[in-house]
Short mmCIF file of C-alpha atoms in Angstrom, two decimals:
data_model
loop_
_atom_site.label_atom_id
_atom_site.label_comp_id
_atom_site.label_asym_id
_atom_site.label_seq_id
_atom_site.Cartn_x
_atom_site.Cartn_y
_atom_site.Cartn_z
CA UNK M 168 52.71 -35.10 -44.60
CA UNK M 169 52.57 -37.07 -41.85
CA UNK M 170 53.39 -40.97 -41.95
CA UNK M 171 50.52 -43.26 -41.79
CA UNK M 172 50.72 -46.08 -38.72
CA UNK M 173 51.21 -49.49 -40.17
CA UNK M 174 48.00 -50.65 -38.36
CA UNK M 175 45.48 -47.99 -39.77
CA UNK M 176 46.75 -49.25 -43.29
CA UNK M 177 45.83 -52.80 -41.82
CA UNK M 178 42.69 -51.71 -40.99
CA UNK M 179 41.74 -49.52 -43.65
CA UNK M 180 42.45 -52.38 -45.82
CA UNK M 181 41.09 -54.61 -44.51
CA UNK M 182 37.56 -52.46 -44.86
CA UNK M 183 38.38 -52.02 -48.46
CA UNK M 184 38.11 -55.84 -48.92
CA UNK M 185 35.10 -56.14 -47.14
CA UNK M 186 33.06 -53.46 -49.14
CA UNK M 187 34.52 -55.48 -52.05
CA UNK M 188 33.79 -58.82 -50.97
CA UNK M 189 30.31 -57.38 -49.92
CA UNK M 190 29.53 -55.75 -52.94
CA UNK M 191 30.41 -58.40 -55.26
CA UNK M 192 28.51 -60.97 -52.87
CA UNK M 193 25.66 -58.08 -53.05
CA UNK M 194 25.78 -58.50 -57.17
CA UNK M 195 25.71 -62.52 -57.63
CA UNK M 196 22.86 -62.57 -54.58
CA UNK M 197 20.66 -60.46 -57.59
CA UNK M 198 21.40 -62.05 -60.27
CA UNK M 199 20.57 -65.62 -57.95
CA UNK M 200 16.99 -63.53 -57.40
CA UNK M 201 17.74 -63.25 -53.83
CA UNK M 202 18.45 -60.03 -53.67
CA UNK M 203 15.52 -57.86 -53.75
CA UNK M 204 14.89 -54.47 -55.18
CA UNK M 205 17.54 -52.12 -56.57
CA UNK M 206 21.25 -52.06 -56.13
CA UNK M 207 24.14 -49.56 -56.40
CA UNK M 208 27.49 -50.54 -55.53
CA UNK M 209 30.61 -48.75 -54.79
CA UNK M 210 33.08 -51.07 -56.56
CA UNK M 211 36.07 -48.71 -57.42
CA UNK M 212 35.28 -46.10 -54.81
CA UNK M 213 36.24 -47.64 -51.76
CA UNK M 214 39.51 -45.74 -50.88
CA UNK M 215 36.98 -42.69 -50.58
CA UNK M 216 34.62 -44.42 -47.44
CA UNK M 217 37.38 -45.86 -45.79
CA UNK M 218 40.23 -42.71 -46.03
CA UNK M 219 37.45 -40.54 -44.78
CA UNK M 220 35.54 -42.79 -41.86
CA UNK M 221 39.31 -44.26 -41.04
CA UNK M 222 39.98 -40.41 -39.70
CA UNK M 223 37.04 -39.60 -37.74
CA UNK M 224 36.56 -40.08 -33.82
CA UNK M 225 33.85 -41.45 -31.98
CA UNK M 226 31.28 -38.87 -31.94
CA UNK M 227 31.43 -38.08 -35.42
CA UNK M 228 28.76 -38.83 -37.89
CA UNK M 229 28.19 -39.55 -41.31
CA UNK M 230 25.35 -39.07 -43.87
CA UNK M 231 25.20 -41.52 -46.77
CA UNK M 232 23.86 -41.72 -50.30
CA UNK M 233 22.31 -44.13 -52.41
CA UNK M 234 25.40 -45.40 -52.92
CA UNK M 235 26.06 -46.48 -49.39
CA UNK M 236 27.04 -49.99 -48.43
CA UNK M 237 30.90 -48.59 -48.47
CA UNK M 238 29.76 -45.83 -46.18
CA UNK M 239 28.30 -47.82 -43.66
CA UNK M 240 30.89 -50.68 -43.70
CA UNK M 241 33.62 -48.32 -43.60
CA UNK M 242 31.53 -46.72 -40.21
CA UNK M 243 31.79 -50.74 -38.98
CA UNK M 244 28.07 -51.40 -39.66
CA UNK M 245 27.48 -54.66 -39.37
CA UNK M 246 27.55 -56.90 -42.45
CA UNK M 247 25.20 -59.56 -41.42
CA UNK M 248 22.40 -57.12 -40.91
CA UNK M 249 23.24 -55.47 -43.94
CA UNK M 250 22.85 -58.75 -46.10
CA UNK M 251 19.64 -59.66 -44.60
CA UNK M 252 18.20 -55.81 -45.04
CA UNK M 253 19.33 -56.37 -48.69
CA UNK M 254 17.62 -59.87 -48.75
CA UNK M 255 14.55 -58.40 -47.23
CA UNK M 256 14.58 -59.92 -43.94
CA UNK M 257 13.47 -59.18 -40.23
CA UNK M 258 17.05 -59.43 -38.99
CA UNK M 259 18.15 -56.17 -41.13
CA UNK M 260 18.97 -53.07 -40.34
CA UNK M 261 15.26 -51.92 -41.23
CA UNK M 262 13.41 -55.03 -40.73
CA UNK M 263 13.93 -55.86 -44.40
CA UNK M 264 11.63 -52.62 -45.49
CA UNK M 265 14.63 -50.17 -46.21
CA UNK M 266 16.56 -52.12 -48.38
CA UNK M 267 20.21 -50.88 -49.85
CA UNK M 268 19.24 -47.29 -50.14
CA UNK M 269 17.88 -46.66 -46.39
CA UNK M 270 20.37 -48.26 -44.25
CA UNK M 271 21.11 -46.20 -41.42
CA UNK M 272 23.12 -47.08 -37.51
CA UNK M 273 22.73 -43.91 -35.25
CA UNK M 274 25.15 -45.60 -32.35
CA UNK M 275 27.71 -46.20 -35.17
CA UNK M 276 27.50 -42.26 -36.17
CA UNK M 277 26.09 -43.17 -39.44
CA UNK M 278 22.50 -41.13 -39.85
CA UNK M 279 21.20 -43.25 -42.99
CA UNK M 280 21.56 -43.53 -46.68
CA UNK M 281 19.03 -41.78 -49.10
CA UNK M 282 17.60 -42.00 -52.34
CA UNK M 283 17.38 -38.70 -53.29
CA UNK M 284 20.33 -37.24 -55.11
CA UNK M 285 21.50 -34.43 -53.07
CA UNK M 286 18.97 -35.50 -50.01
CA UNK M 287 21.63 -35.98 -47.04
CA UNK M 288 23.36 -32.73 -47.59
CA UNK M 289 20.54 -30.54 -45.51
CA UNK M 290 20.14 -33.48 -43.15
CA UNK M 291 24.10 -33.65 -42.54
CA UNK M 292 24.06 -29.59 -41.76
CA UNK M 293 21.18 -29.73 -39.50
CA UNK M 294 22.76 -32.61 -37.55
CA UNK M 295 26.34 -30.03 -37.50
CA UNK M 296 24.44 -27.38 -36.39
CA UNK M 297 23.19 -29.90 -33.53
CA UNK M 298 26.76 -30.58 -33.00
CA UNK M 299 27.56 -26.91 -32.66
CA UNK M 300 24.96 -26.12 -30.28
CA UNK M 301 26.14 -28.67 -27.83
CA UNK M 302 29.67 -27.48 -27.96
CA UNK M 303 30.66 -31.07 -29.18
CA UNK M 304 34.14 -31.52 -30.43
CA UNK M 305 32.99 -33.72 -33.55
CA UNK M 306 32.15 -33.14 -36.91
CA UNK M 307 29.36 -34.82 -39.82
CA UNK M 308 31.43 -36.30 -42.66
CA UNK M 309 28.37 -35.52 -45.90
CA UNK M 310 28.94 -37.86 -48.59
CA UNK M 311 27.51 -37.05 -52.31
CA UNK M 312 28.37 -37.72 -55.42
CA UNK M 313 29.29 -35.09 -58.41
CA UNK M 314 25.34 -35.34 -59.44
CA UNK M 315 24.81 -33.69 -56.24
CA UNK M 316 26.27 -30.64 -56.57
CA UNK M 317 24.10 -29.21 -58.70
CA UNK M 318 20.82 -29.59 -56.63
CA UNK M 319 19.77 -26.82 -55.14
CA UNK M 320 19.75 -28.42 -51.61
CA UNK M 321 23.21 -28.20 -52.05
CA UNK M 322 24.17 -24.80 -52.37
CA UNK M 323 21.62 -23.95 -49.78
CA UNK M 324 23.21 -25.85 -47.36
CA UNK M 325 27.13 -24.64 -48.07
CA UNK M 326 25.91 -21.25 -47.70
CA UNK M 327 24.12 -22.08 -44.23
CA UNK M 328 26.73 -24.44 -43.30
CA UNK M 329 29.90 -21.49 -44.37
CA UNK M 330 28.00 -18.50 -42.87
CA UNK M 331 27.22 -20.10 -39.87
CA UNK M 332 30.85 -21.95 -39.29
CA UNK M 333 29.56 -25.56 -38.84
CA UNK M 334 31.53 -28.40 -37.91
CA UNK M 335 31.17 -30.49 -41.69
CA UNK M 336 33.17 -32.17 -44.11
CA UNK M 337 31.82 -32.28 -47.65
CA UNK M 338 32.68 -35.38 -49.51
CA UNK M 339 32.15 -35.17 -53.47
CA UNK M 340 32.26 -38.48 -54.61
CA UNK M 341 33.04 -37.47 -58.42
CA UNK M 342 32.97 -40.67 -59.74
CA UNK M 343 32.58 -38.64 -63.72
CA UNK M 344 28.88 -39.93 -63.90
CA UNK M 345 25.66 -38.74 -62.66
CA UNK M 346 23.80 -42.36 -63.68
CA UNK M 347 24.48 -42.01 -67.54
CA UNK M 348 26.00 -38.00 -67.88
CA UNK M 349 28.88 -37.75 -67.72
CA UNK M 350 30.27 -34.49 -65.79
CA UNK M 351 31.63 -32.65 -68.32
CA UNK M 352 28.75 -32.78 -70.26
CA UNK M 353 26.55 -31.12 -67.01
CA UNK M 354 28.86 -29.30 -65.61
CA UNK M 355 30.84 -26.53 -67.08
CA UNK M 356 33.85 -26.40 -64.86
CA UNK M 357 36.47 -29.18 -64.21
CA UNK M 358 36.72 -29.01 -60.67
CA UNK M 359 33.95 -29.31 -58.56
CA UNK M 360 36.05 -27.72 -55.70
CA UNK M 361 35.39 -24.56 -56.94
CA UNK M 362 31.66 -24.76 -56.33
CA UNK M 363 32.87 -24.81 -52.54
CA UNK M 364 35.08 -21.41 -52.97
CA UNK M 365 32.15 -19.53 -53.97
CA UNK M 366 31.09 -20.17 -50.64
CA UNK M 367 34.40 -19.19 -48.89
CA UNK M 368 34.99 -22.46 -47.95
CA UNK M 369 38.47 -24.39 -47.59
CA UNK M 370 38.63 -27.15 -50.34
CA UNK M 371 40.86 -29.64 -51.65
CA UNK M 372 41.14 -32.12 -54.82
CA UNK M 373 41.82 -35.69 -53.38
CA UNK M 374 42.67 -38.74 -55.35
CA UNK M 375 39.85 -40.58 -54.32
CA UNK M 376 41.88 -43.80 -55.44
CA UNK M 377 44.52 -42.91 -52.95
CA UNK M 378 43.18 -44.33 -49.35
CA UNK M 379 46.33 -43.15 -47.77
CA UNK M 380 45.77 -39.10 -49.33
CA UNK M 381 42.18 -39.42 -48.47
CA UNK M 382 43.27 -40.32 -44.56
CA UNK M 383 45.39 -37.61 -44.34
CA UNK M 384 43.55 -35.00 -46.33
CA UNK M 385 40.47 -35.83 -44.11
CA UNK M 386 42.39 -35.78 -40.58
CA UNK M 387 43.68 -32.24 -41.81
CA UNK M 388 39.61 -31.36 -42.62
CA UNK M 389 38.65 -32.31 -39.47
CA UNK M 390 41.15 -30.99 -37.34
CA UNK M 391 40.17 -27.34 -39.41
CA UNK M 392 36.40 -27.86 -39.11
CA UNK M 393 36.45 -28.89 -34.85
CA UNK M 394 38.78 -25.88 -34.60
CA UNK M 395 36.17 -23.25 -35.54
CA UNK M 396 37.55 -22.30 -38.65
CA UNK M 397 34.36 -23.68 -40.29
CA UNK M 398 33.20 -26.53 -43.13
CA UNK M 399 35.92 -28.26 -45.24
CA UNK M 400 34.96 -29.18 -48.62
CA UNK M 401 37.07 -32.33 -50.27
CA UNK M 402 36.57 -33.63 -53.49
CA UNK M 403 37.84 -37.41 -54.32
CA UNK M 404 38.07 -37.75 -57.27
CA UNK M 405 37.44 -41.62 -58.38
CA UNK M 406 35.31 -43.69 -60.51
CA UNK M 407 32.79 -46.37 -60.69
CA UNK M 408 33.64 -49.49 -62.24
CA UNK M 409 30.36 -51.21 -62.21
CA UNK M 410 27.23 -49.61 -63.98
CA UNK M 411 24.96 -47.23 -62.02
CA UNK M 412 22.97 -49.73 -60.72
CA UNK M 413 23.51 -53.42 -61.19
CA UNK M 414 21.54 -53.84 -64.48
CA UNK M 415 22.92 -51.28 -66.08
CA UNK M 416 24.04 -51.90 -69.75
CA UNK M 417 26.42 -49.04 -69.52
CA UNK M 418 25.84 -48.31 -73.19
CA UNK M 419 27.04 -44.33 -72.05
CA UNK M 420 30.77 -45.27 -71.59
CA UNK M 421 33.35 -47.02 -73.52
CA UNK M 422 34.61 -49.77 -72.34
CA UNK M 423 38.34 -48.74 -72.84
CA UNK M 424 37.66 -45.85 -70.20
CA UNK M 425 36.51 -48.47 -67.35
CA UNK M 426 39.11 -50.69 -68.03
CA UNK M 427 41.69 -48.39 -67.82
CA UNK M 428 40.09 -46.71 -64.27
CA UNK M 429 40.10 -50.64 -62.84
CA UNK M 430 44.27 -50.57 -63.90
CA UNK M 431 43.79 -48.20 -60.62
CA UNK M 432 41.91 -49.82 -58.59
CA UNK M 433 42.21 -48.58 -54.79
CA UNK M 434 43.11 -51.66 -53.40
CA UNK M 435 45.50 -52.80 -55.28
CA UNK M 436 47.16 -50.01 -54.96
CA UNK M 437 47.23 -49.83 -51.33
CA UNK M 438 47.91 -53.20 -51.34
CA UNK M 439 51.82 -52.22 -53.13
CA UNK M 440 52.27 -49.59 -51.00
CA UNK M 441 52.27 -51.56 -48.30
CA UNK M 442 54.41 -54.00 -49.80
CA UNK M 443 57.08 -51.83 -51.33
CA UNK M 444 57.78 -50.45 -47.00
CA UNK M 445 58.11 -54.10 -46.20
CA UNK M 446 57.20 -57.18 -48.68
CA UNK M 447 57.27 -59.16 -45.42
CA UNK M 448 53.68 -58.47 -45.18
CA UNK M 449 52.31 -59.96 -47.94
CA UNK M 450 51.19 -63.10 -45.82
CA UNK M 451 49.39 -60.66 -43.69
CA UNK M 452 47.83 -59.40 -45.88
CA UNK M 453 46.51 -62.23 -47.41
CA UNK M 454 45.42 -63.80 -43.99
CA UNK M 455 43.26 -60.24 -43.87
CA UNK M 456 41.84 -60.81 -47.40
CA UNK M 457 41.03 -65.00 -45.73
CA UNK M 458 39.25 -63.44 -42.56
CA UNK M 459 37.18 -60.92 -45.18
CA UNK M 460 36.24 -63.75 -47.08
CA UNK M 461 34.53 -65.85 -44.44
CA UNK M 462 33.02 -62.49 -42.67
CA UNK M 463 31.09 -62.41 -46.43
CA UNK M 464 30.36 -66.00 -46.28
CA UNK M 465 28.79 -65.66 -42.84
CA UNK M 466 26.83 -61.98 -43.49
CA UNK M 467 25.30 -64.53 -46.65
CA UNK M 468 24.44 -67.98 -44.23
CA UNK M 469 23.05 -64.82 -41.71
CA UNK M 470 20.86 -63.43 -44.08
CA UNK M 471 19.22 -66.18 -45.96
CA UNK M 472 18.51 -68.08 -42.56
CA UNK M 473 16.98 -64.56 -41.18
CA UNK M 474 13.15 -64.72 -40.91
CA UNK M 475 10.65 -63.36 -43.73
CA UNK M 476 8.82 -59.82 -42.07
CA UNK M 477 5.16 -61.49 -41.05
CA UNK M 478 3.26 -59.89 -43.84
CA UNK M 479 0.82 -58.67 -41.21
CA UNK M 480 3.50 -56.82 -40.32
CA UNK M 481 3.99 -54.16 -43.47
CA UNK M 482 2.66 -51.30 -42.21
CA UNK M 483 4.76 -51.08 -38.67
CA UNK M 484 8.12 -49.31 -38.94
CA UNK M 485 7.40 -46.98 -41.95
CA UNK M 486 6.93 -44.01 -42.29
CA UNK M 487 5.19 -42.27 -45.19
#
């Protein structure tokens, strides 16, 4: 497979720190009582977001879950409005009346997060089809978790999206847990790839701990879907190291199992790849993981100086 440029593994960790950094900054900001309304992070998962977004072009989209900071971040949305959408404020991405699950950044290709499980998938294969229509040489990258594929939205939209020979990647995020079932007990095969077969779709099992695999697995995706041979369907497989949502006593799981998964965590993997090619770059490195550190520290002194919405406000940019 082909060799991965020095500078995309910069990059793409780099973006691993900062959904890290982001995340955890995310978690103390609750517990403070800054933080307002529900959280899910993507601690664990972040070689998935950045392997896939690190391969796409300009043009290309992406549709997000509930679990989306990692999406967006990895699609360079902007961690200072972010924060402040987290926090509430006017300054975020929704004016503060989104919140984690609704952030969205059409001129950065990513068409918004959602709270339903399963909700993006139709949205992703409309917005393919769009792509298709306009003879556009780009594709939608459809995040979901394993949960997900057992919606019916989602086998209505492989079927539309194979018979019709959009431009899509499908990206199962089987992290082994839909909130507290686990997948073997809902699902009654082991790999979730084979959901996509029935549709005559191209699949492939990714370690979704692997950022490098994930790059490459997704460039090959992409340059199958934009070449009219239709949707690509990966599955990452990859795991969840904090609870479902922040407050989650995680009473489902033993605690063995999780600490054995954060043994592999994604970015400290990376991280030795790149040192075994050359340990010259561990000061790099380091000055990367410095820089993500005060981008955090700035998203935080951005959002809690942002401006409270004027509650006369409430009712303007929602829709119900």
């Amino acid at each position: 497979m082909e060799e991965v440029d020095i500078k995309v593994l910069f990059d793409i960790y780099k973006k691993m720190n900062l959904i890290r950094k982001f995340e955890q900054k995310a978690i103390q900001l609750y517990w403070e009582g800054i933080n307002r309304g529900a959280l899910h992070t993507y601690i664990g998962e972040e070689a998935v977001a950045v392997g896939v977004c690190s391969a796409l072009r300009k043009g290309d989209y992406i549709s997000s879950t509930h679990r989306g900071h990692g999406h967006c971040l990895a699609m360079n949305g902007d961690p200072n409005l972010m924060l402040a959408e987290l926090l509430g404020k006017e300054n975020g991405y929704c004016r503060g009346r989104g919140g984690s699950m609704h952030i969205a950044d059409l001129d950065l290709g990513i068409l918004g997060a959602n709270g339903i499980v399963g909700g993006g998938i139709p949205m992703a294969v409309g917005a393919a089809m769009a792509l298709d229509y306009q003879e556009k040489s780009n594709v939608v990258a459809c995040f979901f978790g394993d949960g997900a594929t057992s919606t019916g939205a989602f086998h209505e939209a492989l079927n539309l999206a194979s018979i019709w020979n959009l431009p899509i990647l499908f990206i199962c995020e089987n992290n082994f847990y839909a909130i507290s079932t686990c997948v073997t007990n809902a699902i009654a095969i082991q790999d979730l790839a084979n959901r996509a077969k029935a549709y005559g779709m191209t699949s492939q099992i990714v370690d979704g701990n692997d950022a490098i695999q994930v790059y490459q697995e997704t460039k090959k995706a992409r340059d199958i879907a934009i070449s009219g041979n239709g949707p690509v369907f990966l599955e990452c497989k990859t795991y969840r190291t904090e609870g479902h949502w922040v407050a989650d006593p995680q009473i489902y799981r033993d605690r063995k199992e999780v600490e054995e998964w954060r043994k592999k965590c994604p970015i400290e993997a990376l991280k030795n790849k790149i040192l075994q090619k050359d340990v010259s770059k561990k000061k790099l490195l380091e000055s990367i993981e410095k820089e993500v550190e005060q981008i955090i520290l700035q998203a935080e002194k951005f959002a809690k100086e942002s401006p409270e919405p004027n509650p006369k406000d409430v009712q303007k940019f929602v829709l119900v």
